[in-house]
Coordinates of C-alpha atoms in Angstrom, one line a residue:
X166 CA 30.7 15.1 -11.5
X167 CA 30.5 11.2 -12.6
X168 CA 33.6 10.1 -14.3
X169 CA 33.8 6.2 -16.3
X170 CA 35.1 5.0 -13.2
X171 CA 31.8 5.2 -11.5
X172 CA 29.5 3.8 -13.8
X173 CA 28.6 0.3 -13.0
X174 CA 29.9 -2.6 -14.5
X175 CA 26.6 -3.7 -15.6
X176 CA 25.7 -0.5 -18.0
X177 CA 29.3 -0.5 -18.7
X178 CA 28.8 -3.7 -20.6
X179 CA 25.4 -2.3 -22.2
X180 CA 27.0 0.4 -23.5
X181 CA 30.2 -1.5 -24.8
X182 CA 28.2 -4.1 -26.2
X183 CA 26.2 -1.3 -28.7
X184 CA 28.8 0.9 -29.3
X185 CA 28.1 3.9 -27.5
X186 CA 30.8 6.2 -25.6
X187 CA 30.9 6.0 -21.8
X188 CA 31.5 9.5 -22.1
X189 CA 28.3 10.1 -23.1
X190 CA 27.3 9.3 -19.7
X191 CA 30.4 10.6 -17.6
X192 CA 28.3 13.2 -16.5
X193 CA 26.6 14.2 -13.2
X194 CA 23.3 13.0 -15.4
X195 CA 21.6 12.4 -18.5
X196 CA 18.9 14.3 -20.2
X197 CA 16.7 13.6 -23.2
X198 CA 18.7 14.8 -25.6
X199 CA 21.8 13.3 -24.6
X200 CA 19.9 9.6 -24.7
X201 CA 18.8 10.7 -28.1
X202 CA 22.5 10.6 -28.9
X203 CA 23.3 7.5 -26.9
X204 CA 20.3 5.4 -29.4
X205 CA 21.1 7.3 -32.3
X206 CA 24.9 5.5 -31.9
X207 CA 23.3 1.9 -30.6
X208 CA 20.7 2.0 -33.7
X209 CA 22.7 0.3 -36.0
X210 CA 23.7 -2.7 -33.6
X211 CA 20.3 -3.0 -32.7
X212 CA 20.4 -6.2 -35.2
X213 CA 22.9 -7.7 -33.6
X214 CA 21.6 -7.9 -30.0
X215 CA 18.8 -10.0 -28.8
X216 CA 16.7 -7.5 -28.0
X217 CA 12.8 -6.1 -28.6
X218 CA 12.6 -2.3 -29.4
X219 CA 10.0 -0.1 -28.1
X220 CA 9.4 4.3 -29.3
X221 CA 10.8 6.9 -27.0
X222 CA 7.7 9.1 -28.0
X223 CA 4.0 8.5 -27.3
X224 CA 3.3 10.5 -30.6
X225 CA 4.4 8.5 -33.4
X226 CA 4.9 12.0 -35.6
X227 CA 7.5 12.9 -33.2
X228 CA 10.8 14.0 -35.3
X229 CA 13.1 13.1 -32.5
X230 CA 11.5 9.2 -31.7
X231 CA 14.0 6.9 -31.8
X232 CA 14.2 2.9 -30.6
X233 CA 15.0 1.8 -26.9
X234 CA 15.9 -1.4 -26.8
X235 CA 14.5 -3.6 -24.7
X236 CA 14.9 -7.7 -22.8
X237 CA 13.7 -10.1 -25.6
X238 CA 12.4 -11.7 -21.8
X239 CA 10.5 -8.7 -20.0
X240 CA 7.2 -9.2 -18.5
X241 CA 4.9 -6.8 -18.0
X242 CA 4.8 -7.8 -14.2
X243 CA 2.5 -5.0 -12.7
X244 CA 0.0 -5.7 -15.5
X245 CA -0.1 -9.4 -14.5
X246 CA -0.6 -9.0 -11.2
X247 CA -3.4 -6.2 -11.9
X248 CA -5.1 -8.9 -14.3
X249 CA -5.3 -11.8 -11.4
X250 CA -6.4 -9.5 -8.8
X251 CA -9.2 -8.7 -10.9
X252 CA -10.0 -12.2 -12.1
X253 CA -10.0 -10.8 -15.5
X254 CA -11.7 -12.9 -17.8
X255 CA -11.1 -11.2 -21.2
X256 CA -8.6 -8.5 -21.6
X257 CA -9.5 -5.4 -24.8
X258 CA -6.4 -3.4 -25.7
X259 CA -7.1 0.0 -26.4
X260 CA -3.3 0.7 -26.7
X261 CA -1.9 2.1 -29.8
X262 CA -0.5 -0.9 -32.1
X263 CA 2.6 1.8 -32.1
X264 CA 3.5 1.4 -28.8
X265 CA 4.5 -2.5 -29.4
X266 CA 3.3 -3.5 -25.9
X267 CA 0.9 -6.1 -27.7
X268 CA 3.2 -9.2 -27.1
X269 CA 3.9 -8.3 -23.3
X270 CA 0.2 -7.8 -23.0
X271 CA -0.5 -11.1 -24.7
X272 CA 2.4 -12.6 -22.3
X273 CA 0.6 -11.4 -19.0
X274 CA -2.6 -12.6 -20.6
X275 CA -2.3 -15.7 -20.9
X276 CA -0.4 -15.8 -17.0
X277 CA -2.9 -14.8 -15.8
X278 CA -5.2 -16.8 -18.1
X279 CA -7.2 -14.4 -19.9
X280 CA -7.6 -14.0 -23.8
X281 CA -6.6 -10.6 -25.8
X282 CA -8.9 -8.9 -28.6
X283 CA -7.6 -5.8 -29.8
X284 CA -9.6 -2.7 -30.2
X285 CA -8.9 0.2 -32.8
X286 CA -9.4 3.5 -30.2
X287 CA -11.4 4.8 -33.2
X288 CA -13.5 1.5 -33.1
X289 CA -15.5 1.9 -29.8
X290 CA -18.7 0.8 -31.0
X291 CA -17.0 -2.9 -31.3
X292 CA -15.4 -2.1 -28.1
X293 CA -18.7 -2.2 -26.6
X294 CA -19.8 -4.8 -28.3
X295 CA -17.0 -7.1 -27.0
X296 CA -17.9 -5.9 -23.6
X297 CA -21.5 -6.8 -24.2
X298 CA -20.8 -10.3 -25.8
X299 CA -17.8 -11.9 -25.6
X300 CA -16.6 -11.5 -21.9
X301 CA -14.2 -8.7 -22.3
X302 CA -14.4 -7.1 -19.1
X303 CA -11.0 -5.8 -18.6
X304 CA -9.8 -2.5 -20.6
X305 CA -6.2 -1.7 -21.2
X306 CA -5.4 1.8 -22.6
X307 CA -4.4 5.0 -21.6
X308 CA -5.0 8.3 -19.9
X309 CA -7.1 10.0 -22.8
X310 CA -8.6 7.1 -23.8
X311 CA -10.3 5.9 -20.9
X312 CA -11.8 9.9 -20.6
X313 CA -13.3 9.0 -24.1
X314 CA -13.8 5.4 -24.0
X315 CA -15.5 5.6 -20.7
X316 CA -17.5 8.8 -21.6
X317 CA -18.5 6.8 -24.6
X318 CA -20.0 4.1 -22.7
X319 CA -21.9 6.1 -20.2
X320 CA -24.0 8.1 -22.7
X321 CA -25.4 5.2 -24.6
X322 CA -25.7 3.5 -21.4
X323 CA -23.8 0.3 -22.5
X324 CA -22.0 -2.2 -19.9
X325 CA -18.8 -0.8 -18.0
X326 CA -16.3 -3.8 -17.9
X327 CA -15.2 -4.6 -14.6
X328 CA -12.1 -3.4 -14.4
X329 CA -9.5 -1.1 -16.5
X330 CA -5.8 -1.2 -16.8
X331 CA -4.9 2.8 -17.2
X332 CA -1.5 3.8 -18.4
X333 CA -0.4 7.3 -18.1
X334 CA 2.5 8.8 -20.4
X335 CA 4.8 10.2 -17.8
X336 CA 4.4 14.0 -19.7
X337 CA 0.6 13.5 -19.3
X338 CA -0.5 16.6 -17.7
X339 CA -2.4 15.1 -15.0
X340 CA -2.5 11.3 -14.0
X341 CA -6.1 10.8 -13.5
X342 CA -9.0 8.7 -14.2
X343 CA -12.3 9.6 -15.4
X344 CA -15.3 10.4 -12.9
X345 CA -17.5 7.7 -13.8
X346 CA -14.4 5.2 -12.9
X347 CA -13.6 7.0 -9.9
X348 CA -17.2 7.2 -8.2
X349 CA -18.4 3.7 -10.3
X350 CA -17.8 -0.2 -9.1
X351 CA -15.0 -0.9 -11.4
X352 CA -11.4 -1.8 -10.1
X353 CA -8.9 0.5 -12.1
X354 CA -5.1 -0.1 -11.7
X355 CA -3.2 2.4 -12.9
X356 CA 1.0 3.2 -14.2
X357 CA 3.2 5.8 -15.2
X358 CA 5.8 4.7 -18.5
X359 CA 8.4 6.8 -19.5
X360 CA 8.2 4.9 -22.4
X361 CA 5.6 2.8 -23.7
X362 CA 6.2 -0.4 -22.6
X363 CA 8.7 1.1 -20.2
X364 CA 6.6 1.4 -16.3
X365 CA 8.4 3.3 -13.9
X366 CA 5.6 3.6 -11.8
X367 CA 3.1 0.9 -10.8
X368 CA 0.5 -0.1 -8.1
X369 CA 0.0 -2.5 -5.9
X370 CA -3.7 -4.2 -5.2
X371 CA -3.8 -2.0 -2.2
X372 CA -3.2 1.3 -4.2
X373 CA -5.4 0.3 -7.0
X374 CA -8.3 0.4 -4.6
X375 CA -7.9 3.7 -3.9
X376 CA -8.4 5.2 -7.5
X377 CA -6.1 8.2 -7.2
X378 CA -2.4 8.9 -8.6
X379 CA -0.4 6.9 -5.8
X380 CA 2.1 4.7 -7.0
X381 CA 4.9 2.4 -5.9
X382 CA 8.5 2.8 -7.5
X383 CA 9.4 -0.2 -10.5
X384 CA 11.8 -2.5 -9.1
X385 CA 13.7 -2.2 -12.5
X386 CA 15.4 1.1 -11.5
X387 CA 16.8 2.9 -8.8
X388 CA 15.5 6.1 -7.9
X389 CA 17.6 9.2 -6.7
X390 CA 16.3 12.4 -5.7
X391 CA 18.6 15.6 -6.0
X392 CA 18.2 19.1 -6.1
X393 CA 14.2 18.5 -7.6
X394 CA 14.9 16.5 -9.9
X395 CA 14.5 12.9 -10.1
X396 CA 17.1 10.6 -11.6
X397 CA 16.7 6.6 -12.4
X398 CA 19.0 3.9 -13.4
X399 CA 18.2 0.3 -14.7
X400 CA 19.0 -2.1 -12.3
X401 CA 17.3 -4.6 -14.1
X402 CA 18.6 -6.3 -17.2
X403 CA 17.7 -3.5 -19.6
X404 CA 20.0 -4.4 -22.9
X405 CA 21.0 -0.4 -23.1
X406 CA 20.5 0.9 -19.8
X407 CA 19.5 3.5 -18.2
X408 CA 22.3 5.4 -16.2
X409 CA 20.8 8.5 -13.6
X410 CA 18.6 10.0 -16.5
X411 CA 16.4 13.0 -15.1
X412 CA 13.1 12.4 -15.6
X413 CA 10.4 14.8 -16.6
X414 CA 8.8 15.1 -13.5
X415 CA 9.8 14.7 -9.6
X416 CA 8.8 12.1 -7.9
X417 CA 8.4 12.0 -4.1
X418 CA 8.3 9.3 -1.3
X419 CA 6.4 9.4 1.3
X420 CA 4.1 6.7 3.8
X421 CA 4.7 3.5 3.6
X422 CA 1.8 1.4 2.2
X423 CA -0.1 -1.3 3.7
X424 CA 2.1 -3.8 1.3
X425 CA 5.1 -2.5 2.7
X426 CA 6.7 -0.4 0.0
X427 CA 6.9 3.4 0.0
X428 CA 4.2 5.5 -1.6
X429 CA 5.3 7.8 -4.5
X430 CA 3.7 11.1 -5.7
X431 CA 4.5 13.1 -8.4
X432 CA 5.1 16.7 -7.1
X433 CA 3.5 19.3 -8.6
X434 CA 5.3 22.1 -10.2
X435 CA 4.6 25.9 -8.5

């Protein structure tokens, strides 16, 4: 079992710096509930830190969501990259307004030097329309989205944009893309956030290509495996960080990829 001792310095100061216990997180790891706590304590100091705030729920009706703080300068790195390997032109986000990924979208967009026009998911016939006239060929959105956006498109034959940006919630049953983006032209990158706004998986140009649920692990966290269950800790500069909090699903290692990192795979339960 962890005792303060072992926690390093750097989410020592985190936690210091909002309030929170170290006890909380003395522990041989934290679960949900327990980082429920941890916010529910930093809330209140959220004010007084420079920091941005994302929801720790996908479902904005969820009772339990609370606000995870987040670096006032985080990029959306993996998106960036995704956007210049595509030579994205024009950049539609389909992304709930909820999530509050709009600015690190914007950010990436302009990077990589490519407008953003947001899309209401309930608004596709504009969505096509934007594909059609104004040069919006890259899609951003998520798992459930692209099934219907894409499925959308197909059946009144409209123009696919060129490429999609896919973003699976981590409790997503199964990360996938839709058939007519698996067997079509268009590059799809896809990543796995534990929170929105919060990737813990991503994929490299390499990956991308292959249009199935291989990823790479986020350089913002390190990654332990024990006993079937995957734990993570920020090692970035997460204001309120992480410290070896299980994840929903297990994540497993295995070839390396052409880029040099590790391949990672969700393992399927049974």
């Amino acid at each position: 079992m962890n005792d303060t001792e072992s926690i390093p310095a750097t989410v020592a100061v985190g936690y210091k710096r909002f309030g929170v216990p170290l006890l909380l997180i003395s522990g041989p790891h934290t679960d949900h509930e327990t980082l429920l706590t941890i916010l529910e304590i930093a809330e209140p100091r959220i004010p007084d830190n420079a920091c941005e705030v994302v929801p720790t729920s996908f479902n904005p009706d969820d009772p339990k969501l609370r606000a995870f703080p987040r670096p006032l300068n985080w990029r959306w790195t993996s998106c960036e990259l995704a956007l210049r390997a595509f030579k994205s032109s024009g950049i539609m986000m389909r992304l709930p307004l909820f999530w509050q990924v709009e600015p690190a979208l914007f950010a990436a967009g302009q990077a990589a030097g490519a407008p953003i026009f947001v899309n209401d998911q309930g608004n596709m016939p504009v969505g096509a329309a934007a594909i059609r006239t104004a040069s919006m060929d890259t899609v951003v959105t998520d798992t459930e989205d692209a099934q219907r956006f894409s499925s959308y498109l197909l059946k009144r034959g409209a123009q696919f944009p060129a490429a999609w940006i896919i973003v699976h919630p981590i409790l997503q049953k199964a990360w996938t893309i839709p058939a007519p983006l698996r067997s079509g032209t268009a590059h799809v990158a896809q990543e796995v956030h534990l929170f929105p706004g919060v990737p813990v998986l991503e994929q490299c140009e390499k990956l991308a290509a292959r249009k199935e649920p291989v990823f790479h692990l986020s350089e913002s966290y390190l990654f332990e495996v024990e006993g079937g269950a995957t734990y993570l800790t920020s090692i970035g500069d997460d204001p309120l960080p992480l410290f070896r909090y299980a994840l929903p699903v297990t994540i497993a290692q295995g070839e390396r990829c052409s880029c040099g990192k590790k391949v990672a795979t969700r393992v399927e339960e049974g």
